[in-house]
Short mmCIF file of C-alpha atoms and ligand atoms in Angstrom, two decimals:
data_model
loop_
_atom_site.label_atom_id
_atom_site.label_comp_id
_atom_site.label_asym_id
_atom_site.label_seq_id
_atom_site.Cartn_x
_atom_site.Cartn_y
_atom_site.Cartn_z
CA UNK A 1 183.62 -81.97 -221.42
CA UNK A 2 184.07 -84.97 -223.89
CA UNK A 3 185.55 -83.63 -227.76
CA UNK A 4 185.75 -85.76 -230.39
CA UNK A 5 189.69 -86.62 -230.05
CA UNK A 6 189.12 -88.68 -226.85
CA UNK A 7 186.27 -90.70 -228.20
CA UNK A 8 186.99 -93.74 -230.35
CA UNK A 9 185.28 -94.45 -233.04
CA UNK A 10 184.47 -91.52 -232.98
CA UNK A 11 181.00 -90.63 -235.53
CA UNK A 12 182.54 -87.83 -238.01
CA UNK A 13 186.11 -89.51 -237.75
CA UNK A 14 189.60 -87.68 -235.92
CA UNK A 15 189.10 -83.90 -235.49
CA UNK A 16 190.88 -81.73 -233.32
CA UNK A 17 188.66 -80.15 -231.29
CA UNK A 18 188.84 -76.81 -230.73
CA UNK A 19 187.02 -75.72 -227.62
CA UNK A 20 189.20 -72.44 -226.50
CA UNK A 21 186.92 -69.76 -227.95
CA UNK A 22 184.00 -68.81 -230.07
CA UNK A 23 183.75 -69.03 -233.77
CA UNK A 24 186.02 -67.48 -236.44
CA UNK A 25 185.89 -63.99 -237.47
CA UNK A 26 185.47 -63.35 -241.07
CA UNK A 27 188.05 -61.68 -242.87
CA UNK A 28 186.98 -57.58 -243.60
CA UNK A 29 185.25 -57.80 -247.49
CA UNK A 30 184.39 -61.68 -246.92
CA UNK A 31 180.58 -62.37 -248.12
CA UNK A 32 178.39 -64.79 -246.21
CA UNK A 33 179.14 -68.30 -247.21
CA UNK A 34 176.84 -71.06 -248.58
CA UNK A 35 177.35 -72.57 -244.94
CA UNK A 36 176.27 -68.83 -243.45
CA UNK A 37 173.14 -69.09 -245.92
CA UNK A 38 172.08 -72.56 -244.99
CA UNK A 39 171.84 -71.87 -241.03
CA UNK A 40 169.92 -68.63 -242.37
CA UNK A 41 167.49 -70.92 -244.29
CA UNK A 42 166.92 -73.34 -241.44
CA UNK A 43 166.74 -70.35 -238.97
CA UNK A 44 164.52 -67.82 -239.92
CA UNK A 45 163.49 -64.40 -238.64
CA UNK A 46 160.48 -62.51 -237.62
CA UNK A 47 159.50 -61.50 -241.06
CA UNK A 48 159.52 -57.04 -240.15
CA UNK A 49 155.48 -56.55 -240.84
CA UNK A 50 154.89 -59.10 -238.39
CA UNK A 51 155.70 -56.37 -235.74
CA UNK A 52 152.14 -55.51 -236.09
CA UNK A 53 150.83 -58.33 -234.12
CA UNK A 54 150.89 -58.13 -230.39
CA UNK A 55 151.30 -61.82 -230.19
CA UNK A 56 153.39 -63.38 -232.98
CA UNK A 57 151.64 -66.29 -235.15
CA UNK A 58 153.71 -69.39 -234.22
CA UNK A 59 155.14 -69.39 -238.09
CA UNK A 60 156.27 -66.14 -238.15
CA UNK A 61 157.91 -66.02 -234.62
CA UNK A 62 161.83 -66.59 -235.36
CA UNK A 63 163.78 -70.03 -235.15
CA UNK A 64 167.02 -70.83 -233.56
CA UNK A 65 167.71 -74.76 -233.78
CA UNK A 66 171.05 -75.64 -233.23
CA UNK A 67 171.52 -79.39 -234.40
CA UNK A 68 168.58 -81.48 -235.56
CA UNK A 69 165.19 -81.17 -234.27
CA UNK A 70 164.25 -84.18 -232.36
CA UNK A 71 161.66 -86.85 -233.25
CA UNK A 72 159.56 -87.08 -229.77
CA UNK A 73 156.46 -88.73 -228.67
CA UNK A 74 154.48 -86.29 -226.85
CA UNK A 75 152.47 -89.67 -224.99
CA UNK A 76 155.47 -90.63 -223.67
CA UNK A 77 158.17 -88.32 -223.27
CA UNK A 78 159.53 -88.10 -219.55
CA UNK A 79 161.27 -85.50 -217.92
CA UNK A 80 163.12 -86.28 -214.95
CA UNK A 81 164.63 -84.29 -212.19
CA UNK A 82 167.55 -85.81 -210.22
CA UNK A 83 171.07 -84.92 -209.27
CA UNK A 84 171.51 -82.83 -205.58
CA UNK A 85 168.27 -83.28 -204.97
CA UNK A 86 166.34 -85.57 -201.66
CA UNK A 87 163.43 -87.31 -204.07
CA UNK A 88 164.54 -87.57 -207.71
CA UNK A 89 161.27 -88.14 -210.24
CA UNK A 90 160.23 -88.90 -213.28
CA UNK A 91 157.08 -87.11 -215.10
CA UNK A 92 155.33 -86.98 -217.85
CA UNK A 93 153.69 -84.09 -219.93
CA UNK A 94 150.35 -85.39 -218.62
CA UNK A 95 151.55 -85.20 -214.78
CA UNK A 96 153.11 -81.68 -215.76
CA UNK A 97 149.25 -80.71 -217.58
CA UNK A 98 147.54 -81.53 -213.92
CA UNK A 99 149.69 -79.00 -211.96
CA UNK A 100 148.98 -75.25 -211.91
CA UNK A 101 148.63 -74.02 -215.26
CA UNK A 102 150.07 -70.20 -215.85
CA UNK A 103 150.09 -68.27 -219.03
CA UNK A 104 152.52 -65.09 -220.18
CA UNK A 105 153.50 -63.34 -222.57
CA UNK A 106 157.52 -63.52 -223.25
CA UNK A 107 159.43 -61.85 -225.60
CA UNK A 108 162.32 -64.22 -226.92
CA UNK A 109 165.44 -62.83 -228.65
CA UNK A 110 168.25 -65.24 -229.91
CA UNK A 111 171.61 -63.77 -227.94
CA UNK A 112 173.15 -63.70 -231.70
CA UNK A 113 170.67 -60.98 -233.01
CA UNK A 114 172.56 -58.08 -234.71
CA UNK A 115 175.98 -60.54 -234.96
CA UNK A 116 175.56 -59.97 -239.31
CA UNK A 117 176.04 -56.15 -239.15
CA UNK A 118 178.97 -56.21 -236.72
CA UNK A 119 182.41 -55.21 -238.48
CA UNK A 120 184.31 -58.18 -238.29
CA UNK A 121 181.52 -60.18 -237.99
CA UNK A 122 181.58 -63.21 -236.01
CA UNK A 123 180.97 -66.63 -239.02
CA UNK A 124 177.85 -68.12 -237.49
CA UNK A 125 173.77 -67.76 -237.46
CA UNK A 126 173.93 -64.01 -239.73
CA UNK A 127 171.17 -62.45 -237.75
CA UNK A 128 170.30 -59.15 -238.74
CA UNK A 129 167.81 -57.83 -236.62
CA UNK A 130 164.93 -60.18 -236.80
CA UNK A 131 165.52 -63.15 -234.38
CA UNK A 132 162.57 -62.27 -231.83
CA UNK A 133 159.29 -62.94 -230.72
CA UNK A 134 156.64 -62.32 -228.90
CA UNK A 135 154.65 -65.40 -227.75
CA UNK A 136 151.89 -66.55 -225.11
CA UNK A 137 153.33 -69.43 -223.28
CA UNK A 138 152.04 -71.80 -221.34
CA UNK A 139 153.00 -74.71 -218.63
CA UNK A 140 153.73 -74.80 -214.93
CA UNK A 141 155.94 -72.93 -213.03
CA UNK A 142 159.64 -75.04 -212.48
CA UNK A 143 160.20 -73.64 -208.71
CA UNK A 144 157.65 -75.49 -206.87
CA UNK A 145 159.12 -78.87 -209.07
CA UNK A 146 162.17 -78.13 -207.68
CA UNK A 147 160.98 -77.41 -204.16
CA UNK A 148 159.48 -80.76 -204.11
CA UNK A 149 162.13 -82.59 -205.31
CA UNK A 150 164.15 -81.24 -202.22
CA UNK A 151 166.97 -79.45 -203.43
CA UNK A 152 170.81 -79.89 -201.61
CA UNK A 153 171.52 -76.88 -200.40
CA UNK A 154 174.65 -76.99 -201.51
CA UNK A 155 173.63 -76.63 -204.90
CA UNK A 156 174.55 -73.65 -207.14
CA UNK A 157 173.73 -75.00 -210.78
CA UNK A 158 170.35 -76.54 -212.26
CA UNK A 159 171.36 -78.30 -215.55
CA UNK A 160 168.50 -78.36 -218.26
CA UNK A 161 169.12 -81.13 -221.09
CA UNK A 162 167.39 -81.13 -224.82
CA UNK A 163 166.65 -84.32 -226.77
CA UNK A 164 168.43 -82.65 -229.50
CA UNK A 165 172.20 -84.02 -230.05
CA UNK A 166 175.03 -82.77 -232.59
CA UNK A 167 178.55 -81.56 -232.95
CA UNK A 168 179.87 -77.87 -232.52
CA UNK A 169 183.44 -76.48 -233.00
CA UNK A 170 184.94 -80.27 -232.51
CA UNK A 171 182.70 -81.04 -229.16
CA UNK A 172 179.94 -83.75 -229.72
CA UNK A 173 177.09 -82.79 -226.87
CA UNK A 174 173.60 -82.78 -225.79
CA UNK A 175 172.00 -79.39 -226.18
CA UNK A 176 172.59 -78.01 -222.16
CA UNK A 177 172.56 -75.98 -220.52
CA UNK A 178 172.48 -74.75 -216.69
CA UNK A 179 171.12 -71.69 -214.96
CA UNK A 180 172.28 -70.24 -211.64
CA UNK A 181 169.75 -71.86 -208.37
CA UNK A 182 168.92 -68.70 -208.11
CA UNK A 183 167.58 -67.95 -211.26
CA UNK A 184 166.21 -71.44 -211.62
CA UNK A 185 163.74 -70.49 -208.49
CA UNK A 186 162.25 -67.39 -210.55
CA UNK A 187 158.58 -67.46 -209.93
CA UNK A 188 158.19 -66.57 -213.51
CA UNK A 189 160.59 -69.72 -215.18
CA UNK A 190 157.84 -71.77 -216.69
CA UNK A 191 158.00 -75.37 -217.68
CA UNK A 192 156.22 -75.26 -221.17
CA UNK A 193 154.10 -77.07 -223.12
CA UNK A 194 152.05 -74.58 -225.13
CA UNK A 195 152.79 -71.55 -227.76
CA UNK A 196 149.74 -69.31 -228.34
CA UNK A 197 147.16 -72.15 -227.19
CA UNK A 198 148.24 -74.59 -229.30
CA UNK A 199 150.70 -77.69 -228.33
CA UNK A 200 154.23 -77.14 -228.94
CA UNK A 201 155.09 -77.25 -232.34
CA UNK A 202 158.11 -79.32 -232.96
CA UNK A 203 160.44 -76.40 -233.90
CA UNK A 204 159.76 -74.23 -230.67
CA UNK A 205 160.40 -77.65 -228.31
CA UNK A 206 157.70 -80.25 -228.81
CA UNK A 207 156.55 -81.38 -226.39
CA UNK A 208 157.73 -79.66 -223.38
CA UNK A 209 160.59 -76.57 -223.47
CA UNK A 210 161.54 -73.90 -220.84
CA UNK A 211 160.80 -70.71 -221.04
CA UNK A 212 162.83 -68.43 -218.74
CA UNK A 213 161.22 -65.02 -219.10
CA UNK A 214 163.98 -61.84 -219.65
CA UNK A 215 166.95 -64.29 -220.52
CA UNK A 216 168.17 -64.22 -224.40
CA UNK A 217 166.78 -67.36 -226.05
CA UNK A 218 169.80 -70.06 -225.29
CA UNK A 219 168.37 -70.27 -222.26
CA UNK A 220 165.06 -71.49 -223.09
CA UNK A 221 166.28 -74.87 -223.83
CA UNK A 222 163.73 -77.26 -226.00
CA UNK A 223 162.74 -80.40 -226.15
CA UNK A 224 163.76 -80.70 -222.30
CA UNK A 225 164.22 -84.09 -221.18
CA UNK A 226 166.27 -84.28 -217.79
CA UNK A 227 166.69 -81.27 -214.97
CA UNK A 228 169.69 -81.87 -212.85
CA UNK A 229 170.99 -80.15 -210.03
CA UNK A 230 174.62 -79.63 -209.46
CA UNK A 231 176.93 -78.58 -206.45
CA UNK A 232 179.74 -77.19 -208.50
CA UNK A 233 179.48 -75.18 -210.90
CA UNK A 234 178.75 -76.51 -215.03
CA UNK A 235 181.25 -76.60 -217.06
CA UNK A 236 179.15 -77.43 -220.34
CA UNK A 237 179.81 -76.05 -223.58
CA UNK A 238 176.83 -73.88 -223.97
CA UNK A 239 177.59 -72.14 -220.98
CA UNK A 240 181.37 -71.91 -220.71
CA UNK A 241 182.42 -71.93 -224.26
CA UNK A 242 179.50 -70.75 -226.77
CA UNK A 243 177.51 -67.73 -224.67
CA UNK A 244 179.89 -65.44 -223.28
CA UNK A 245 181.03 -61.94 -224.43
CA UNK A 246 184.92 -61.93 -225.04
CA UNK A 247 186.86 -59.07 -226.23
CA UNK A 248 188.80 -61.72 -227.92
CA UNK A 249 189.63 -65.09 -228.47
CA UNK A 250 191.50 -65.50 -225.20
CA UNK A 251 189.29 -63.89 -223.07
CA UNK A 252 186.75 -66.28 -220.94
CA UNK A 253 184.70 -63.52 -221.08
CA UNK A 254 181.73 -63.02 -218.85
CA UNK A 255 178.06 -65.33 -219.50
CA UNK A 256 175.44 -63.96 -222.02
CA UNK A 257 172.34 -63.60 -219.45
CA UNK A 258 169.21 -60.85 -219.97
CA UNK A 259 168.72 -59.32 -222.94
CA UNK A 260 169.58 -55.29 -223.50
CA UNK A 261 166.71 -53.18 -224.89
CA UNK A 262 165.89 -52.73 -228.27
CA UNK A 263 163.03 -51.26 -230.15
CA UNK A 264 162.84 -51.85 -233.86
CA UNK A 265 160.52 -50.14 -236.54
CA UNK A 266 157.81 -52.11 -238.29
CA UNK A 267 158.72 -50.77 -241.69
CA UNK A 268 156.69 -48.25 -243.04
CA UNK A 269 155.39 -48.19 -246.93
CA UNK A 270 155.90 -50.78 -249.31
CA UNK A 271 159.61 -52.65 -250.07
CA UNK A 272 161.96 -53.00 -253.17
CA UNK A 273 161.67 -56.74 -253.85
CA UNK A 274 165.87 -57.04 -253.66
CA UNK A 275 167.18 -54.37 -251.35
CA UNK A 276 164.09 -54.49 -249.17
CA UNK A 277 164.32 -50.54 -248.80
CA UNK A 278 161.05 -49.21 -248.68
CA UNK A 279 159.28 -46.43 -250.67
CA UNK A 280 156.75 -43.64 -249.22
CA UNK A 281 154.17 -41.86 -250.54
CA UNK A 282 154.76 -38.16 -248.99
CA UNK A 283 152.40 -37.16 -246.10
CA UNK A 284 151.50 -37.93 -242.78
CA UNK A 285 153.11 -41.70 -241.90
CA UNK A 286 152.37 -43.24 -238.67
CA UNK A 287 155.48 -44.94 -237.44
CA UNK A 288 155.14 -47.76 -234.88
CA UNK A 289 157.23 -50.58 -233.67
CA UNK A 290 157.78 -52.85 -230.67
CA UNK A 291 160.22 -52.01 -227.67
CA UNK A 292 161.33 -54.46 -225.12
CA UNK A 293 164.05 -55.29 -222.29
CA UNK A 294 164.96 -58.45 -219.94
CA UNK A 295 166.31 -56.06 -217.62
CA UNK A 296 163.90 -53.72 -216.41
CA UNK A 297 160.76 -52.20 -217.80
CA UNK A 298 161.14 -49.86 -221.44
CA UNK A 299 160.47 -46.42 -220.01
CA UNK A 300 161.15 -44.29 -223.13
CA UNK A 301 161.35 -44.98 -227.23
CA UNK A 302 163.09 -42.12 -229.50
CA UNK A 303 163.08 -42.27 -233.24
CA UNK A 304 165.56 -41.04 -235.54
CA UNK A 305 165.10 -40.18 -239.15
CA UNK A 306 168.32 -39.38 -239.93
CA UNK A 307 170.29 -42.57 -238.76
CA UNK A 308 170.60 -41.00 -235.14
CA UNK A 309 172.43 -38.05 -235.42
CA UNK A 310 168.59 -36.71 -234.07
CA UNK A 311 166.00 -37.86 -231.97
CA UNK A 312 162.63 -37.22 -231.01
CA UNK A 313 160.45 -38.62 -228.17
CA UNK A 314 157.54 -41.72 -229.47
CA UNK A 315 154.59 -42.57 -227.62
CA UNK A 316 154.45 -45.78 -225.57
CA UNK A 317 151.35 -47.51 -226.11
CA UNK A 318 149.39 -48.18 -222.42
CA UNK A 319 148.45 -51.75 -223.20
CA UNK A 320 151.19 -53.36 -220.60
CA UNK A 321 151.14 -57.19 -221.30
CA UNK A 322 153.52 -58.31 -218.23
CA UNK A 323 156.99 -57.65 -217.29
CA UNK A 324 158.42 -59.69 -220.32
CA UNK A 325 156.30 -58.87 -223.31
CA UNK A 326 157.41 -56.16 -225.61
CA UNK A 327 155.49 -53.12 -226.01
CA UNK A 328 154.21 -51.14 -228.61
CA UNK A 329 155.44 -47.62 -229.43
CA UNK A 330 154.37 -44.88 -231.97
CA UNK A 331 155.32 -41.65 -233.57
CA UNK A 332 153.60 -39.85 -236.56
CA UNK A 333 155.85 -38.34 -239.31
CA UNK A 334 155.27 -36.17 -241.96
CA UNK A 335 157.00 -37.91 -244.47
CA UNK A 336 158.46 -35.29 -247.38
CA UNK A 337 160.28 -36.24 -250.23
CA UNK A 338 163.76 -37.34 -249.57
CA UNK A 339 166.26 -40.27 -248.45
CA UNK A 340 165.60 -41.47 -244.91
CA UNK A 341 167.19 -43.64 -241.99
CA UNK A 342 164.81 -44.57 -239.94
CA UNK A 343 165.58 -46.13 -236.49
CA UNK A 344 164.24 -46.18 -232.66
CA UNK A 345 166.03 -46.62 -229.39
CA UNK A 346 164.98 -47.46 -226.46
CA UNK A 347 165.60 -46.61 -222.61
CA UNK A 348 164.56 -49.43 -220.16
CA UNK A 349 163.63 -48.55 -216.16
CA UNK A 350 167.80 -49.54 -215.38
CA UNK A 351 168.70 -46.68 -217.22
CA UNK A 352 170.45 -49.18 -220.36
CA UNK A 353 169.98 -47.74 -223.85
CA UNK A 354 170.79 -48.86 -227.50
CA UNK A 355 174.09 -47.45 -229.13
CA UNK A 356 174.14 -46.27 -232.60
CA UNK A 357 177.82 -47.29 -232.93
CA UNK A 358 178.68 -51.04 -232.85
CA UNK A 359 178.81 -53.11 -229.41
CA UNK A 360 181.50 -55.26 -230.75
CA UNK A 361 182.17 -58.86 -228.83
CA UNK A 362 184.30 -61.90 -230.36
CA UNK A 363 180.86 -64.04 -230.24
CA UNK A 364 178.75 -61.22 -231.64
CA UNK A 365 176.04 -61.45 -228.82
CA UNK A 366 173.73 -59.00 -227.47
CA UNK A 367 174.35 -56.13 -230.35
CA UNK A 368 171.37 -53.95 -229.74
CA UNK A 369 173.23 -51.62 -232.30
CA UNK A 370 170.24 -49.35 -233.58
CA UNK A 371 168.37 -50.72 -236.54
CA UNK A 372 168.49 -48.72 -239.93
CA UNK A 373 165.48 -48.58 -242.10
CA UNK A 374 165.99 -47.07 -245.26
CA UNK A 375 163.55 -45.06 -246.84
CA UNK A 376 162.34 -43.22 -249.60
CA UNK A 377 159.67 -41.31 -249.83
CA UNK A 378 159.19 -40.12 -253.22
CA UNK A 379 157.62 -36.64 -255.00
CA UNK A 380 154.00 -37.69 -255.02
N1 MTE B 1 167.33 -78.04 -226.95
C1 MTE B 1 167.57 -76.86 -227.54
N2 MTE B 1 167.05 -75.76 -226.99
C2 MTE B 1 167.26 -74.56 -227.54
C3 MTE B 1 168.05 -74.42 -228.69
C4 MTE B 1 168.58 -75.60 -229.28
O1 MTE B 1 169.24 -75.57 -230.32
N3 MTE B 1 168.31 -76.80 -228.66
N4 MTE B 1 168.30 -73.16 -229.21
C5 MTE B 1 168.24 -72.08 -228.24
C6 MTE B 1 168.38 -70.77 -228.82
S1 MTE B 1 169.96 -70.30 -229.17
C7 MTE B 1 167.32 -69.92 -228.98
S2 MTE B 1 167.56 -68.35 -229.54
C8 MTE B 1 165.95 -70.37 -228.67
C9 MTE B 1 165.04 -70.17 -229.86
O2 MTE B 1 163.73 -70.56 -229.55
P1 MTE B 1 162.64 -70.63 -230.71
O3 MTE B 1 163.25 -71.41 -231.84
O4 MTE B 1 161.45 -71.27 -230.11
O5 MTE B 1 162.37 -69.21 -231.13
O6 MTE B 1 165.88 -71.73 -228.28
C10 MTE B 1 166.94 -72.14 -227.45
N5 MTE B 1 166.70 -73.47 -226.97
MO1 MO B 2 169.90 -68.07 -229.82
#
């Protein structure tokens, strides 16, 4: 791994790098910063409404750019696969167009979803609960690629590199990052080059991303430009300093991988412009949301309306969209006057669930902490 202290000149000048653990905690009653805010800004969320839509509009799915986003010409960008492999090659995204074309629907989730409302939280992208999608992609499956290109079979890493190129906690690199052979050689790990019918847009990977359906989004790397297969194992910072859950800053901690289930509620009513809580008219109120899992299946959705101390069984909608889409739940409510906490939880087919107290981690990854929508619903 190359930091910026053995590199001379080196771009931002001498910094010690710091490449032991994840980013700082911040301290108990400290507010998100202006730096907090402007990764928020650049980042955005799933706005909540857009829960209604079984496929999320491009603009509304959520954003998670790490550095810049790269200026690429979609005429001539290459990708080429090398490393442990017999016949290393070079295509383009017109080569990658002629080969079998397959569409799905993926749900994406950024790994750091839920890291604002952990207590300490961890000082980086201030997710709440909105960093996910639901999107129809489409490209050509990567395992056949791979196949072709002969693979050593000594190998036990495939590296995937981005175009995109900055500096985090001291350690200049290329956006990479590697998955396991194994998981490489999914049938379902796609080789994209279209969101919802439409090219790319430069945000979500222009002109050619990967999509690796059930995995938390740092997976999916963008704007891929070289696949390269490794014998030992990779040591990059994406995968053995920035995903991993760590009970502290010591810990190596073990790799951020699928993503734990989660249902959230499409909020119900209309919203205070500041607080966002929303207000209800009393009477019947038919709650609805989305539920999804990269582990298994969602077999069951509860709601609360009491911030969890009860629950009650929702209906899962029948419409199945694949393996890796979310899927839509309902529950009708008579809505009387009063002060509510909405949430929903759901159960996926490997028996994992969503806590209603705090999955704390160092990194604040994978917190599928139950959502709380407040509510009032007022006299008349
Ligand atoms: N090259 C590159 N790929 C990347 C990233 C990045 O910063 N650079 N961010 C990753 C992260 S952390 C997430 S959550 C997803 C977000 O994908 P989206 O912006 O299309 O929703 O892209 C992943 N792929
Ligand atoms: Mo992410």
């Amino acid at each position: 791994m190359t930091t910026l202290d053995d590199r001379t000149p080196s771009p931002v000048g001498p910094r010690l790098a710091d490449v032991s653990g994840p980013s700082r905690l911040a301290e108990p009653d400290e507010a998100i910063s202006a730096e907090e805010l402007q990764l928020a800004a650049r980042n955005h969320g799933i706005p909540l409404e857009a829960l209604r839509y079984d496929v999320t509009p491009a603009g509304l799915h959520y954003l998670l750019i790490h550095y810049d986003i790269p200026a690429l010409d979609p005429a001539s960008h290459t990708l080429t696969i090398g490393g442990a492999v017999q016949r290393p090659v070079t295509v383009t995204v017109a080569d990658l167009r002629e080969r079998p074309r397959v569409t799905q629907q993926v749900t994406l989730e950024c790994a750091g979803n839920g890291r604002a409302l952990l207590h300490p939280r961890a000082v980086s992208q201030p997710w709440l609960v909105e960093a996910v999608g639901n999107a129809e992609w489409t490209g050509t499956p990567l395992a056949p690629l791979l196949r072709e290109a002969g693979i050593d079979p000594a190998a036990v890493d495939v590296v995937f590199t981005g175009a995109d190129h900055g500096v985090e906690r001291g350690v200049e690199q290329d956006y990479q990052r590697a998955l396991p052979v194994a998981d490489a050689l999914r049938e379902e790990v796609l080789l994209a080059y279209e969101m919802n019918g439409a090219p790319l847009l430069p945000q979500h990977g222009a002109p050619l991303r990967l999509i690796v359906p059930g995995w938390y989004g740092m997976a999916h790397v963008k704007w891929v430009r070289s696949i390269e297969v490794r014998t030992e194992p990779f040591e990059g910072y994406q995968n053995a300093v920035a995903y991993r859950v760590r009970r502290d800053a010591d810990d190596r901690g073990v790799p951020v991988t699928r993503i734990e289930p989660r249902a959230l509620v499409r909020p119900p009513g209309f919203p205070d412009f500041m607080s966002r809580r929303r207000v209800l008219r009393p009477g019947p109120c038919t709650l609805d949301g989305r539920a999804w899992s990269g582990h298994a299946p969602v077999v069951a959705v509860e709601v609360t309306t009491d911030g969890g101390d009860s629950w009650t069984p929702a209906e899962l909608d029948p419409t199945d969209a694949g393996d890796f889409a979310w899927r839509r739940w309902r529950h009708e409510w008579v809505a009387t006057p009063g002060r509510y906490v909405l949430g929903a939880r759901a159960t996926d087919a490997s028996g994992r669930t969503q806590p209603v107290d705090q999955p704390w981690n160092r990194g604040g990854f994978a917190n599928n902490m139950v959502q709380r929508v407040e509510v009032v619903v007022l006299a008349e």
